Coordinates of C-alpha atoms and ligand atoms in Angstrom, one line a residue:
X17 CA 0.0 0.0 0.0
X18 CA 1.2 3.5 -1.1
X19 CA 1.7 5.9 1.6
X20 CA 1.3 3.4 4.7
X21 CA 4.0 3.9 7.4
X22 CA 6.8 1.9 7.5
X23 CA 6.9 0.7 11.3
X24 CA 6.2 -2.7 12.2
X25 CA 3.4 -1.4 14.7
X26 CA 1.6 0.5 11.5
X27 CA 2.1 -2.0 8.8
X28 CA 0.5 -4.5 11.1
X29 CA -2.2 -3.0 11.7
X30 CA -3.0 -1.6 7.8
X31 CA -1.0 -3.9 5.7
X32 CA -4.2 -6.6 5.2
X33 CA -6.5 -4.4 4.4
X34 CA -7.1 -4.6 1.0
X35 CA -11.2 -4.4 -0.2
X36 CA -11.2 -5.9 -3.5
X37 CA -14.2 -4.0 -4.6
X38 CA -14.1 -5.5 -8.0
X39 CA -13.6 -9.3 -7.2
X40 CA -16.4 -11.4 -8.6
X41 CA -16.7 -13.7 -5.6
X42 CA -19.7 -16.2 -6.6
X43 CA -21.2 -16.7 -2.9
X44 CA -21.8 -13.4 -1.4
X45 CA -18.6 -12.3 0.9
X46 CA -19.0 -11.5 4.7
X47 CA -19.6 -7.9 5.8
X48 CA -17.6 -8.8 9.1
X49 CA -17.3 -4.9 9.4
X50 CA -18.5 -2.8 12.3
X51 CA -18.1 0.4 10.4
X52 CA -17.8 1.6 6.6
X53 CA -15.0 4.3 6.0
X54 CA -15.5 6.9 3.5
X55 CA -12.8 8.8 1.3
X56 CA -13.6 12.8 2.9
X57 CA -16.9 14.5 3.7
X58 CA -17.8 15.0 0.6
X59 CA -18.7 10.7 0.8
X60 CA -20.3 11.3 4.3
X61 CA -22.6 13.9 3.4
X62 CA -23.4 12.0 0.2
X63 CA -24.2 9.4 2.2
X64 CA -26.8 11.2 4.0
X65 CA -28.3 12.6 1.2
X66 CA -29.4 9.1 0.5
X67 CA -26.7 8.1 -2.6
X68 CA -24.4 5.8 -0.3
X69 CA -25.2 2.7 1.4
X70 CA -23.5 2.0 4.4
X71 CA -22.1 3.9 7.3
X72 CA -22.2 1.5 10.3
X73 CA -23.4 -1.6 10.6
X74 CA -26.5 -1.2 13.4
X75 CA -27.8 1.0 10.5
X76 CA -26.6 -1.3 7.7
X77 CA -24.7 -3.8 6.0
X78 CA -24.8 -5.6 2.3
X79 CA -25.4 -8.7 4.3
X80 CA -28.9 -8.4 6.3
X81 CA -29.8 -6.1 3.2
X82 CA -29.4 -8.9 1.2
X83 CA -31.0 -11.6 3.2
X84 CA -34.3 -8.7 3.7
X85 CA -33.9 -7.8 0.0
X86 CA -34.3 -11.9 -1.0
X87 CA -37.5 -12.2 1.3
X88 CA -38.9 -9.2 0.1
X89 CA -39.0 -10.5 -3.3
X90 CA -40.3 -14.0 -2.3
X91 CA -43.3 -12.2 -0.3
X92 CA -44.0 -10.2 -3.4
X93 CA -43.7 -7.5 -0.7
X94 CA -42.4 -3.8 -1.4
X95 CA -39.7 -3.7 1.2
X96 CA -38.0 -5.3 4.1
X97 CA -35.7 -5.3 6.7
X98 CA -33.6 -7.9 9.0
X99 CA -33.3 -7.9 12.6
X100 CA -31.5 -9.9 15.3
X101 CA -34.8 -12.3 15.8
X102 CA -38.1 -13.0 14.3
X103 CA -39.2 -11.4 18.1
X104 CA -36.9 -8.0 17.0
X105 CA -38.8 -7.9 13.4
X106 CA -42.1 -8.3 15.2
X107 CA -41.6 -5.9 17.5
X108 CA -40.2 -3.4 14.8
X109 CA -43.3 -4.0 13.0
X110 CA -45.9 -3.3 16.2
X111 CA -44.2 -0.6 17.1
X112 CA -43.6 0.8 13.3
X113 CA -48.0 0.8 13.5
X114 CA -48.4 1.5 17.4
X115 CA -48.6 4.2 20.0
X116 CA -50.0 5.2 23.1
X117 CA -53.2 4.1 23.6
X118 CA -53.8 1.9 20.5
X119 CA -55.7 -1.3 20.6
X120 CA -54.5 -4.6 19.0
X121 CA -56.6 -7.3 18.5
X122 CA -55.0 -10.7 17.8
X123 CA -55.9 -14.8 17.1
X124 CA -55.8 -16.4 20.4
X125 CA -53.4 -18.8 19.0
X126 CA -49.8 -17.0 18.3
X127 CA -46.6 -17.7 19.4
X128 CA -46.2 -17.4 23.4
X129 CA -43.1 -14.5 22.7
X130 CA -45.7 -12.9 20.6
X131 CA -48.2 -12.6 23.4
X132 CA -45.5 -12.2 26.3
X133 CA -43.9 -9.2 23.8
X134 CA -47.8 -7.0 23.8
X135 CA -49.0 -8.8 27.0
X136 CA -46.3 -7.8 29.0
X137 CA -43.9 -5.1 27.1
X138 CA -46.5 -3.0 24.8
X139 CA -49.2 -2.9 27.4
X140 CA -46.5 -0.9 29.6
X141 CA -46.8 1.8 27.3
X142 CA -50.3 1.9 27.1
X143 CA -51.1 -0.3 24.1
X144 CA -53.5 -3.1 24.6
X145 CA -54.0 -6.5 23.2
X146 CA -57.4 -8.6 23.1
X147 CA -57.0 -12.4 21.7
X148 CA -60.7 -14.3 20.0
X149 CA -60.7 -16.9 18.4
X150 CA -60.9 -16.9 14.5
X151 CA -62.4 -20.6 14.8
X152 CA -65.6 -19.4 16.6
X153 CA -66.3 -15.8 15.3
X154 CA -67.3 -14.7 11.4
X155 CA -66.9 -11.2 11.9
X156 CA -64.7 -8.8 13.4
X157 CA -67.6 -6.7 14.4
X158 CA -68.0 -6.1 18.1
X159 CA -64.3 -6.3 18.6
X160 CA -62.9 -3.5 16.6
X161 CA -63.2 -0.3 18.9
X162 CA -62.4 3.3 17.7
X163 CA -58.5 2.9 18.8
X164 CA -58.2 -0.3 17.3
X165 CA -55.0 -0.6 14.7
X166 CA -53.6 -3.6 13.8
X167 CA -54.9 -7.1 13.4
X168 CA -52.3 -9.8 13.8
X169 CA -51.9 -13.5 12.7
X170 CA -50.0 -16.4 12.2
X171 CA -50.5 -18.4 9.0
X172 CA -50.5 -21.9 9.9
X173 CA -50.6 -21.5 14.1
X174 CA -47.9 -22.4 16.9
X175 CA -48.5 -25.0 18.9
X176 CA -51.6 -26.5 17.0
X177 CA -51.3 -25.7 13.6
X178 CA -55.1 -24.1 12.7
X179 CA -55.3 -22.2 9.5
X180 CA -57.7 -19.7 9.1
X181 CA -58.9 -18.6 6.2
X182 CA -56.7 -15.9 6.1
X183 CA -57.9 -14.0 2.8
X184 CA -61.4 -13.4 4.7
X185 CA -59.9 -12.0 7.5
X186 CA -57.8 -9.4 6.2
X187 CA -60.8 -8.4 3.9
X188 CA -62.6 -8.1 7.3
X189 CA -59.7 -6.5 8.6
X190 CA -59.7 -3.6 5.8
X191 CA -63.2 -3.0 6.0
X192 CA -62.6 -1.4 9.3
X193 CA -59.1 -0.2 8.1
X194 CA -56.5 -2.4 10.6
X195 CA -53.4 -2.6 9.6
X196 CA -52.9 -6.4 8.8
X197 CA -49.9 -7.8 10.1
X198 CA -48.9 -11.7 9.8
X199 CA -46.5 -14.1 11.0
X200 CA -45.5 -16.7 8.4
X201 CA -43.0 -18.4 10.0
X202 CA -44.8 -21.9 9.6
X203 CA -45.8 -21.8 6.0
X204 CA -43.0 -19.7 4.5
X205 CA -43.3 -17.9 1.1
X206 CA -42.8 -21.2 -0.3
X207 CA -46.4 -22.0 0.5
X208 CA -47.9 -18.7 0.4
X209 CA -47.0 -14.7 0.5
X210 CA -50.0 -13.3 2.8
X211 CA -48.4 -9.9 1.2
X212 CA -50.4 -10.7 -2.2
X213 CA -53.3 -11.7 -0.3
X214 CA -53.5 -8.2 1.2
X215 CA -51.4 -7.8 4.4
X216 CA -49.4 -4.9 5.3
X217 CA -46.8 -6.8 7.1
X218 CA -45.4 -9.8 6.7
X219 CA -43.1 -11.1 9.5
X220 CA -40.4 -14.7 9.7
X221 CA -38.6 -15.7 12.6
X222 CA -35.8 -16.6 10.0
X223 CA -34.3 -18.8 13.0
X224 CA -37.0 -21.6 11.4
X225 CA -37.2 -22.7 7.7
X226 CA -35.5 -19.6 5.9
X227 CA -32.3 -20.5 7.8
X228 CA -33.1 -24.1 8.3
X229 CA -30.4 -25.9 9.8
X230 CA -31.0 -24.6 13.7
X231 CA -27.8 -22.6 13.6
X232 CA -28.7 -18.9 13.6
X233 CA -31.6 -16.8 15.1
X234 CA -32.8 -14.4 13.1
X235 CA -35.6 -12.3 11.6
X236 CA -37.4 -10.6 8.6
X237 CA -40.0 -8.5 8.2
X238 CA -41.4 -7.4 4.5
X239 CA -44.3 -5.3 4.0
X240 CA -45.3 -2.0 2.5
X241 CA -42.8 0.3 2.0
X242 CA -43.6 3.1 4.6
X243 CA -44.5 1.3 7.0
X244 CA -41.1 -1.0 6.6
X245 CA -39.1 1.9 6.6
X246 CA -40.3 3.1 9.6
X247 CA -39.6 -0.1 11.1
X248 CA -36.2 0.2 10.2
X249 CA -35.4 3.5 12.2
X250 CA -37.0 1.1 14.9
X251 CA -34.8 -2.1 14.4
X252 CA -31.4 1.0 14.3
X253 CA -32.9 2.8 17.3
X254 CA -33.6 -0.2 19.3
X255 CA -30.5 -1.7 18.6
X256 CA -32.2 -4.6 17.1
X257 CA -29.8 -5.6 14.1
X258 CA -28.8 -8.4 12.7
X259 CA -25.3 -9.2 12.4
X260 CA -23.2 -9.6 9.3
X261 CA -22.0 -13.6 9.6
X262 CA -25.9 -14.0 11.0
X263 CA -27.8 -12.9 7.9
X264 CA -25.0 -14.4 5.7
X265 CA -25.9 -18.0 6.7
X266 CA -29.5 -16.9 6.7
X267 CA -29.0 -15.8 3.4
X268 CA -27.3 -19.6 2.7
X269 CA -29.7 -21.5 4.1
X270 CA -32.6 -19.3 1.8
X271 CA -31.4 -20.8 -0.9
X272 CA -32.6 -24.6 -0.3
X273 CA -35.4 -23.4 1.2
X274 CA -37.4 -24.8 -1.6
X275 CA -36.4 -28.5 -1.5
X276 CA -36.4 -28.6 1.8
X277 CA -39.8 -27.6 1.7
X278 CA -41.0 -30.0 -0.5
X279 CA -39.2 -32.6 1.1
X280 CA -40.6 -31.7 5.0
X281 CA -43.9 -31.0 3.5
X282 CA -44.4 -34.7 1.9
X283 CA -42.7 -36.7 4.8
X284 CA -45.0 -34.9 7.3
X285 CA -48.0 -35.5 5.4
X286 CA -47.1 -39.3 5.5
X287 CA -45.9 -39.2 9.4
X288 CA -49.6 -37.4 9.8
X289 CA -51.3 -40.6 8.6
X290 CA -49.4 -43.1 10.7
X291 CA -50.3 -41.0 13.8
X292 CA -54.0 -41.0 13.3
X293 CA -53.7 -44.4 12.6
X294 CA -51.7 -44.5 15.7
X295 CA -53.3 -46.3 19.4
X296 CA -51.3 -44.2 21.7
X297 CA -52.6 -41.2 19.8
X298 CA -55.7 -39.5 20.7
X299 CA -55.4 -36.3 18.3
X300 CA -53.2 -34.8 15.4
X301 CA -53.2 -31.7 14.4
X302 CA -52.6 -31.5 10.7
X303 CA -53.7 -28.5 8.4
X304 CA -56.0 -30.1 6.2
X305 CA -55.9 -29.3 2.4
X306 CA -59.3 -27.7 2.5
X307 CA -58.0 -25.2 5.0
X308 CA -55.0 -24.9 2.9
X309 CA -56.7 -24.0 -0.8
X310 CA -55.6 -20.6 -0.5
X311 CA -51.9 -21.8 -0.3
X312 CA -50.0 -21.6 -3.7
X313 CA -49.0 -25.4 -3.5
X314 CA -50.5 -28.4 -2.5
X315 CA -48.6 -28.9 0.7
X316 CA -49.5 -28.5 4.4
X317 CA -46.3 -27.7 6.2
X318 CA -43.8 -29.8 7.9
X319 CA -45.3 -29.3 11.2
X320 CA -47.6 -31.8 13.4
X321 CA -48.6 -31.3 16.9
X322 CA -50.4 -34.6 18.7
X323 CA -52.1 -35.9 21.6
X324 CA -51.0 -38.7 23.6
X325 CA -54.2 -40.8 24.4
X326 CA -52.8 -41.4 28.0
X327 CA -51.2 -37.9 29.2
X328 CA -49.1 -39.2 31.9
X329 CA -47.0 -41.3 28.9
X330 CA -45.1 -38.2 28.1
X331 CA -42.2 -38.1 30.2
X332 CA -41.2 -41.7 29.0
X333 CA -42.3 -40.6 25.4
X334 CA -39.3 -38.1 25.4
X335 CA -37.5 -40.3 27.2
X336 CA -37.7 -43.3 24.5
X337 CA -36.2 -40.9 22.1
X338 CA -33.5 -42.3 20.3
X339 CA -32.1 -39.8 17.4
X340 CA -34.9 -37.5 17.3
X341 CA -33.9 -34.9 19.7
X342 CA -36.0 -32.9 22.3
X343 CA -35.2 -29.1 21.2
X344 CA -37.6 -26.6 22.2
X345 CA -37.2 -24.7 18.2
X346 CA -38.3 -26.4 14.9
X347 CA -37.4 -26.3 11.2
X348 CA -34.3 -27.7 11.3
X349 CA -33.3 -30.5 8.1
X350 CA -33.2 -32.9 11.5
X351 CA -36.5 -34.1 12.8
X352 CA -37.4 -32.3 16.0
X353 CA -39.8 -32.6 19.0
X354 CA -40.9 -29.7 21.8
X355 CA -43.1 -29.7 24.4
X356 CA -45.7 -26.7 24.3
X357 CA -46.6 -26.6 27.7
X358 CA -43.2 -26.4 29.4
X359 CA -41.6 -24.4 26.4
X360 CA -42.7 -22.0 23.9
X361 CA -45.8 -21.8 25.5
X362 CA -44.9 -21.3 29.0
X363 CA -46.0 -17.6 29.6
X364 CA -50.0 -18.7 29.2
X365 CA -51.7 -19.3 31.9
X366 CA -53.9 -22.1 33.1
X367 CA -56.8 -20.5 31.9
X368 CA -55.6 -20.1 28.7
X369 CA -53.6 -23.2 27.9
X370 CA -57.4 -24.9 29.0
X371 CA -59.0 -22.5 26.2
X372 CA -56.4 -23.0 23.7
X373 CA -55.5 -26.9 24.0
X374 CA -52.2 -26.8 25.1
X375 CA -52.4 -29.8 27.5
X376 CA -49.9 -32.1 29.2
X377 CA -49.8 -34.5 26.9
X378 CA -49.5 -32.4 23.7
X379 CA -46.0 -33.1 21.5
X380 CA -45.4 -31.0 19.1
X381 CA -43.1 -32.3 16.1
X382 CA -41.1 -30.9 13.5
X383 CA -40.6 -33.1 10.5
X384 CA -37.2 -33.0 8.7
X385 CA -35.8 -34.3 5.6
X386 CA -34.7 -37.7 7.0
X387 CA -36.1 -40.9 5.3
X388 CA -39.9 -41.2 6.3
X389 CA -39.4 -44.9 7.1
X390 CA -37.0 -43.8 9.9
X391 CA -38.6 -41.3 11.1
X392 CA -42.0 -43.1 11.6
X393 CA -39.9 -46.0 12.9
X394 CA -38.4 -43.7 15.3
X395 CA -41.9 -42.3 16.6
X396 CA -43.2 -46.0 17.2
X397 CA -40.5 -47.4 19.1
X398 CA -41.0 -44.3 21.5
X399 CA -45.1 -44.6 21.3
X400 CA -45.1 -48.5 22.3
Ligands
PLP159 C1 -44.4 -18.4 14.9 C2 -43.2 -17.8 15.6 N1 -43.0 -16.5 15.4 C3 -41.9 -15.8 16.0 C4 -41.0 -16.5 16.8 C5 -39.9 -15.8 17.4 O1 -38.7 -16.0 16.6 P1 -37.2 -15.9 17.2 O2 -37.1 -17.0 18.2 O3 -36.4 -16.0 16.0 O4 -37.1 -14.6 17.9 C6 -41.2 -17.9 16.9 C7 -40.2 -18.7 17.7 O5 -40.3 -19.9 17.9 C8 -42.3 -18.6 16.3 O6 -42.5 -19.9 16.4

């Protein structure tokens, strides 16, 4: 390098540091950079006139830009943004909508972080959350007040897997103008983009099957363009962004995310039969494909939550667990199994787990891309 001092002390420090701006690297390199340095002021104040990129990495970096960039255009969606969780993008989408004294109301069945995040964080600054259940009701009438905003789902449900018929609710939604916001974690864009069917946001904890192989937490949230771009101040502000090497293997794992899916999709639909068919079964929780016609494939998820006909069988069902391990996340390419009641689902009450279904005995299993035989082998060893 030209100009660089000549002691050992400087050249150690400078001597490596050579961007090769121009090298055509086929996989996309890592942005392991806190900060971006710039040639003068005349670069910084370009920058904040909007015509350069980065400056420092809790603001941005080509990495999580490239991970939120890819979603965006799988969701259809106008823009998006990464943060350090699918619990960060969720709450930079509430709070991109919310304020003071704003009323959200929400399917009784999400995600127990989800309801810990509004239950316990939002309602501290004055913003209120009321759950009903989309399986009983046919109208959103009666529950939409003058300070109600947003309206919030998930696509296919966590712990037991309902779908809704999502297209009718955000058209019930609009009618009394809620911002629509939903959480496809579950279903993915592979199986469908609730963006085209009319929501405003669209959220993934990217920890599940956008990154897919259980090794990174992270999260995406793609919607329309103001509303993302506010969320973005908040995701900065917060100090909610994700970090370079975590979006890159995001961004790797994106792009099997389609033959994974296919492959989870068809082995869970066969597991599905064999534990109906199953003694020591009492329930399974499947999507059917009628609740699933507004889907853009034929496929139901890799998901399946079930009932153990005799509840106090579930400690020695873990237990009898050979290679499927107990790990209290799901998507992974490796079979899976939780427990609701003592895990994801832990901040509900009583009360609500009775309301909701969450028992004792409920397992909740996600379905890699192992060989079917196996895995169904694996299940009845455990369920004798
Ligand atoms: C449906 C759903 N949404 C959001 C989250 C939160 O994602 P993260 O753990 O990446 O913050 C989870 C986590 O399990 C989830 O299952």
């Amino acid at each position: 390098m030209s100009g660089m001092g000549e002691k050992f002390e400087t050249k150690a420090v400078h001597i490596s540091h050579q961007p090769l701006r121009h090298a055509r690297s086929k996989s996309t390199p890592i942005y392991q950079t806190s900060v971006f340095s710039f040639q003068g002021l005349e670069e910084v104040e370009q920058y904040y006139a909007g015509e350069g990129e980065y400056l420092y990495s809790r603001n941005g970096n080509p990495n999580p830009t490239e991970l939120a960039d890819a979603i965006t255009a799988l969701e259809f969606a106008e823009e998006g943004v990464s943060a350090a969780s699918g619990m960060g993008a969720i709450m930079a989408g509430l709070l991109a909508v919310l304020k003071t004294g704003d009323h959200v109301l929400a399917s009784h069945e999400i995600y127990g972080g989800t309801y810990a995040l509004m239950h316990k964080e939002l309602s501290r600054v004055g913003i209120e959350l009321e759950c009903i259940n989309l399986n009983e009701l046919t109208t959103l009438e009666g529950y939409v007040r003058p300070n109600t905003r947003l309206f919030f789902l998930e696509t296919i449900t966590n712990p037991l897997l309902t779908v809704v018929d999502m297209p009718y609710w955000i058209k019930q939604a609009k009618q009394f103008n809620l911002t629509v916001m939903v959480d496809n974690t579950f279903a993915t864009p592979y199986l469908v983009q609730p963006f085209t069917l009319g929501a405003d946001l669209v959220v993934h904890s990217a920890t599940k099957y956008i990154g897919g192989h259980s090794d990174v937490t992270s999260g995406v949230l793609v919607g329309k363009k103001e509303l993302v771009s506010r969320a973005r101040e908040i995701v900065v502000n917060y100090g909610a962004s994700l970090s370079p090497f975590e979006a890159w293997l995001t961004a790797r794992g994106l792009k099997t995310l389609a033959i994974r899916m296919e492959r989870q999709c068809d082995n869970a639909s066969q597991v599905a039969d064999f534990l109906r068919n199953h003694p020591a079964v009492s329930q399974v929780y499947y999507p059917s494909e009628a609740h699933t016609r507004f889907f853009a494939r034929n496929k139901q998820g890799a998901m399946i939550s079930f009932s153990l006909a005799d509840e106090s069988q579930i400690y020695s069902f873990y237990r009898k667990l050979n290679w499927i391990s107990f790990a209290p996340s799901l998507a992974g390419v490796e079979t899976s199994v939780s427990h609701p009641v003592t895990t994801s689902h832990r901040a509900f009450t009583e009360e609500q787990r009775k309301a909701t279904g969450i028992t004792m005995g409920l397992v909740r299993l996600s379905v890699g891309i192992e060989a079917v035989v196996d895995i169904v082998a694996e299940l009845d060893q455990a369920l004798k």
